[in-house]
Amino acid sequence: MKSIQPGSFEGEENHMIKVIKTEKEHEAVVAEISSLIDRDPDPGTPQADRLELLSLLVENYESHTFPKRAPDPIEAIRFRMEQQNLKQGDLVPYMGSRSKVSEVLSGKRPLTLSMIRALHSQLGIPASALLREPRSSEEVAAESVQWNRFPLKEMIERGWIVGSPKTDNPQRLLAPFFASVGSSPLQLAALFKQTKTARTARTLNPYALAAWTARVMNRAMEEPLAAEYKPNSVNMKFMMEVARLSWSESGPRLAQEFLREHGIPLIIEPHLSNTHLDGAALMYDVERPVIGLTIRHDRLDNFWYCLLHELGHIALHYGRGFTHFFDNLDVKETSDPQEQEADQLAGRALIPDDEWNRSPAKSLRSREAAQHLARKLRINPAIVAGRMRRESGSYKILGQMIGQGKVRICFPEVDWSLN
Amino acid sequence: MFAFKDDHYVPLLRWKRAERVGLRALTTNIRGQITPFVELVPTVDNAPSKVSADIRSSWGFSPFFLDFVNLPDVESDDIVARVSEALRFAGTRAILVTGLDRGPNYQTAIANAVTTDKRGACIRLFPHDLGSSWLPIHLADVLKRLGLTPEQVDIVADYQLLSDFAMPFIELCKKLPHLQRWRTFTVISGAFSKDLTEYDKNGQYTRSREDWLFWNAHGRVSLPRRPTYGDYGIQYALYTEPPERSNPSASIRYTAHDYWVIMRGEGLFNEDGPGNSQYGANAQLLCEREEFCGRSFSYGDRYIDNLSQGIEGPGNPETLLRAGTNHHITFVTDQLSKSLLISTGDAPSLGRYPNQQPVQVERRPTRVAYSGMDQPPQTRPIK
């Protein structure tokens, strides 16, 4: 018996259709439905019949899996606006003014009786829906978190949490773990929402990202404070000082110690599956920022650029309303102004513009040119080689110079086998 | 008087613009210690008036050797006669070069010019000539054709590629008839590679100057007559033209004490490549190497230093060959003077590289024989 494969149309009507029982089957059927909808089959054709049948199966599955809930007043109004293609201005006759419409739809103002009457009589919105209490943000957030979608198995393997993904309630298992970033569903939901702005080339798994973030924050809280973080202490001079630590073979470790002495925990934590993350600047704590690096690419050039990039975020954005920056620095071009700023600052701290413009490394692609500038700046040649590769767009050159395999060995306490 | 002192130098130069300008830019002191061996090449304009004008502007009125061996139609053409006439008219002092296996028309043209100029001639001996047991007979034949005695002839033993032919000087002296009678006696050899393809792009290398080392090794033993030093400089000993539509790498060839520094970049025309800006960048690296002689050492060094600072540039294959040739001739001339000074113990110990120990030594060429040498200095006159 063939199983249902999304996206395959040839002879699909011959596939046996069965009741959906798992999420995987559900996803496959939803994909096929959207493909069929795209093809817009004529009524009465086998494809149209199949579309109808599959829709019933999905509806049946979802009614069991996602319990139905009556819409609250705002959802009901928005639903009708969408149906009738109405804009906020079109609701002014029923609510009184444009500002009232806006406030009601944002949940800041409750509906008055006259509003309910007008919306019911003029737009046909059921009075039962309009009379219902709007749900709290907390409720909305709680519903948006699917606790079983966290990478529980991987987290247990890494020793982040203790329990069994099969027998334990995921929410109960995970709630303490998320204490550092806020265990409430509202805070988690906020975190998920913000991952959409992460610098990445592909869709991140927000649950894996949230888990990694919480892990880094948890470990940062365990770090003994060598010193208090002094606001605005991270600046160009500070960053250049960090960059010069690269001269040593154990530079990455020295940088970690240096940052600890300045009240900034640098946490090395391998990334989880489907996050493809290089690092993050985490600013949840008002007392001190935290840097997390995954060392996904075990290369000196990558390490130093990532570290300086995250320090750039701290220099530029800490205490200015930002809570975090997630970075996949394989993504070279970014339109995000904060990312651009951090890129530029990191680049200048590692190799000042005037030095770069004067250096043979700008025009040559040779080992000697990289070493020449590295000696002058007292930084690791891998940093110069990395810049030369990035600027030229040629990643075939200087492959022997970028310090492959020389970062993770500086952190032997990390279990790299899980990465 | 045409004579070579012990520290005289005969650089072989193919008569292209880079070599011409490199020669022209030599200082008066250096010019007084060298006699260029000029080879005309077929890819440039060899109109007699142009050749004579170029010679006059680049070298002036001092003696020089001139060989037509690379020109394809030299046997059927009267170019030897026309060029030698133009040179004579320009007042330059060419010593025309012939060899043992040149055609009869060529030999006749040389003989005619020699008769008119009364300046003698040069006989260039290639490895196959030097290895032949018929050498004395062939030499006698050419002398007869030229109507000259050995005292009126300069001998240039051209080893070409030292890797293929490396006859010890002691053996060469034995094979060469009339050894003490030749007006001058020079050995030229080459050790530079044909091109730089044996070196990876984007790198710096050193290549042993086997020609210089060989001359030092074999010229310091007791010899009936010590040959004057000559070389092909930073060019390949066998003449070949670069392929058309090539994509040459941006490279610098720089002569150091007993090796060359080779800086090889990537193709100048590589898509998205750094192109000619590589020259300035490599010049910057070269100027910081210990081998760099300093901008006041020669015209070539000054050009490289200017290039490194962006004062001149961006540079191209010709300007770098010009600078490299000029530096090489200056360096070797300097090296010959100093090596002779050192050998006699008359000079203070010298640093190998000007960047290391800028020791000032009086640059007065002296005729100093190696200990044990019993032959007279080469001071035969030229008419």
Coordinates of C-alpha atoms in Angstrom, one line a residue, chain B residues 146-291:
Chain B
L146 CA 86.9 37.6 -40.3
G147 CA 90.5 38.4 -41.0
L148 CA 91.2 38.8 -37.3
T149 CA 93.8 37.5 -34.9
P150 CA 92.7 36.2 -31.5
E151 CA 94.0 39.4 -29.9
Q152 CA 91.2 41.2 -31.8
V153 CA 88.5 38.9 -30.8
D154 CA 86.3 38.6 -27.7
I155 CA 85.3 35.0 -26.7
V156 CA 82.0 34.5 -25.1
A157 CA 81.4 30.9 -23.9
D158 CA 77.7 30.8 -23.7
Y159 CA 76.7 27.9 -21.4
Q160 CA 73.1 28.8 -21.9
L161 CA 71.2 26.6 -19.3
L162 CA 73.6 25.7 -16.6
S163 CA 71.4 22.8 -15.7
D164 CA 72.2 21.3 -19.1
F165 CA 75.8 22.3 -19.5
A166 CA 78.3 23.0 -16.7
M167 CA 81.8 22.5 -18.0
P168 CA 84.3 23.4 -15.2
F169 CA 86.3 26.5 -16.1
I170 CA 89.5 24.5 -15.7
E171 CA 88.4 22.2 -18.5
L172 CA 87.1 25.1 -20.6
C173 CA 90.5 26.7 -20.4
K174 CA 92.1 23.5 -21.6
K175 CA 89.8 23.2 -24.5
L176 CA 90.0 26.7 -25.7
P177 CA 92.9 27.4 -28.1
H178 CA 94.9 30.6 -27.8
L179 CA 93.5 31.0 -24.3
Q180 CA 95.8 33.8 -23.3
R181 CA 95.5 35.6 -26.6
W182 CA 91.9 36.5 -26.8
R183 CA 91.1 40.1 -26.2
T184 CA 88.5 39.2 -23.5
F185 CA 87.2 35.9 -22.3
T186 CA 83.7 35.7 -20.8
V187 CA 81.4 32.9 -19.7
I188 CA 77.7 33.6 -19.8
S189 CA 75.2 31.2 -18.2
G190 CA 71.6 31.2 -17.0
A191 CA 69.7 29.6 -14.2
F192 CA 66.3 31.3 -14.2
S193 CA 63.3 29.2 -15.0
K194 CA 61.5 29.4 -18.4
D195 CA 58.5 30.9 -16.7
L196 CA 56.9 30.8 -13.2
T197 CA 54.5 28.0 -13.8
E198 CA 56.6 25.7 -11.5
Y199 CA 55.7 28.1 -8.6
D200 CA 52.2 28.1 -7.2
K201 CA 50.3 31.3 -7.6
N202 CA 50.0 33.7 -4.6
G203 CA 53.3 32.9 -3.0
Q204 CA 56.8 33.9 -2.4
Y205 CA 59.8 31.8 -3.2
T206 CA 63.5 31.8 -3.5
R207 CA 65.4 30.3 -6.4
S208 CA 69.1 29.5 -6.2
R209 CA 71.3 31.6 -8.5
E210 CA 73.2 28.7 -9.8
D211 CA 74.9 30.8 -12.4
W212 CA 76.5 33.0 -9.8
L213 CA 77.3 30.1 -7.5
F214 CA 78.9 28.2 -10.3
W215 CA 81.0 31.1 -11.3
N216 CA 82.1 31.5 -7.7
A217 CA 82.9 27.8 -7.3
H218 CA 84.8 27.4 -10.5
G219 CA 86.3 30.9 -10.8
R220 CA 88.1 30.9 -7.5
V221 CA 90.3 27.9 -8.2
S222 CA 93.7 28.4 -9.8
L223 CA 93.0 29.0 -13.5
P224 CA 95.3 29.8 -16.5
R225 CA 92.8 32.6 -17.2
R226 CA 89.7 33.5 -15.2
P227 CA 86.7 34.2 -17.3
T228 CA 84.7 37.4 -16.9
Y229 CA 81.3 36.8 -15.4
G230 CA 78.2 37.0 -17.6
D231 CA 74.6 35.9 -17.1
Y232 CA 71.1 36.0 -18.4
G233 CA 69.9 37.9 -15.4
I234 CA 66.2 37.2 -14.6
Q235 CA 65.4 35.7 -17.9
Y236 CA 65.4 32.2 -19.3
A237 CA 68.6 31.4 -21.1
L238 CA 66.9 29.9 -24.2
Y239 CA 65.0 32.5 -26.2
T240 CA 61.3 32.0 -26.5
E241 CA 58.5 34.4 -27.1
P242 CA 55.6 34.5 -24.6
P243 CA 52.4 32.9 -26.0
E244 CA 49.8 35.2 -27.4
R245 CA 46.7 36.0 -25.4
S246 CA 48.4 34.8 -22.3
N247 CA 47.2 35.7 -18.8
P248 CA 50.6 36.4 -17.1
S249 CA 50.7 36.3 -13.4
A250 CA 51.6 39.5 -11.6
S251 CA 55.1 38.7 -10.5
I252 CA 58.3 40.3 -9.2
R253 CA 61.8 38.8 -9.7
Y254 CA 64.4 40.3 -7.4
T255 CA 68.0 39.4 -7.2
A256 CA 69.5 38.7 -3.9
H257 CA 72.9 37.5 -2.8
D258 CA 72.9 33.9 -4.0
Y259 CA 69.2 33.5 -4.9
W260 CA 66.3 35.3 -6.5
V261 CA 63.2 36.3 -4.6
I262 CA 60.2 35.4 -6.7
M263 CA 56.8 36.8 -5.8
R264 CA 54.2 35.2 -7.9
G265 CA 50.7 36.6 -7.9
E266 CA 47.7 35.4 -9.9
G267 CA 46.7 36.1 -13.5
L268 CA 46.4 39.8 -14.3
F269 CA 43.2 39.2 -16.3
N270 CA 41.5 36.8 -13.9
E271 CA 37.8 37.6 -13.5
D272 CA 37.2 39.3 -10.2
G273 CA 40.9 39.1 -9.5
P274 CA 43.0 41.9 -8.0
G275 CA 44.8 42.6 -11.4
N276 CA 47.6 45.0 -11.5
S277 CA 47.1 46.1 -7.9
Q278 CA 49.1 43.0 -7.0
Y279 CA 52.3 44.7 -8.0
G280 CA 52.1 47.5 -5.4
A281 CA 51.1 45.0 -2.7
N282 CA 54.0 42.6 -3.5
A283 CA 56.3 45.6 -3.8
Q284 CA 55.3 46.5 -0.3
L285 CA 56.1 43.0 1.0
L286 CA 59.4 43.0 -0.9
C287 CA 60.4 46.3 0.6
E288 CA 60.1 44.9 4.1
R289 CA 62.1 41.8 3.3
E290 CA 65.7 41.7 4.4
E291 CA 66.9 41.3 0.8

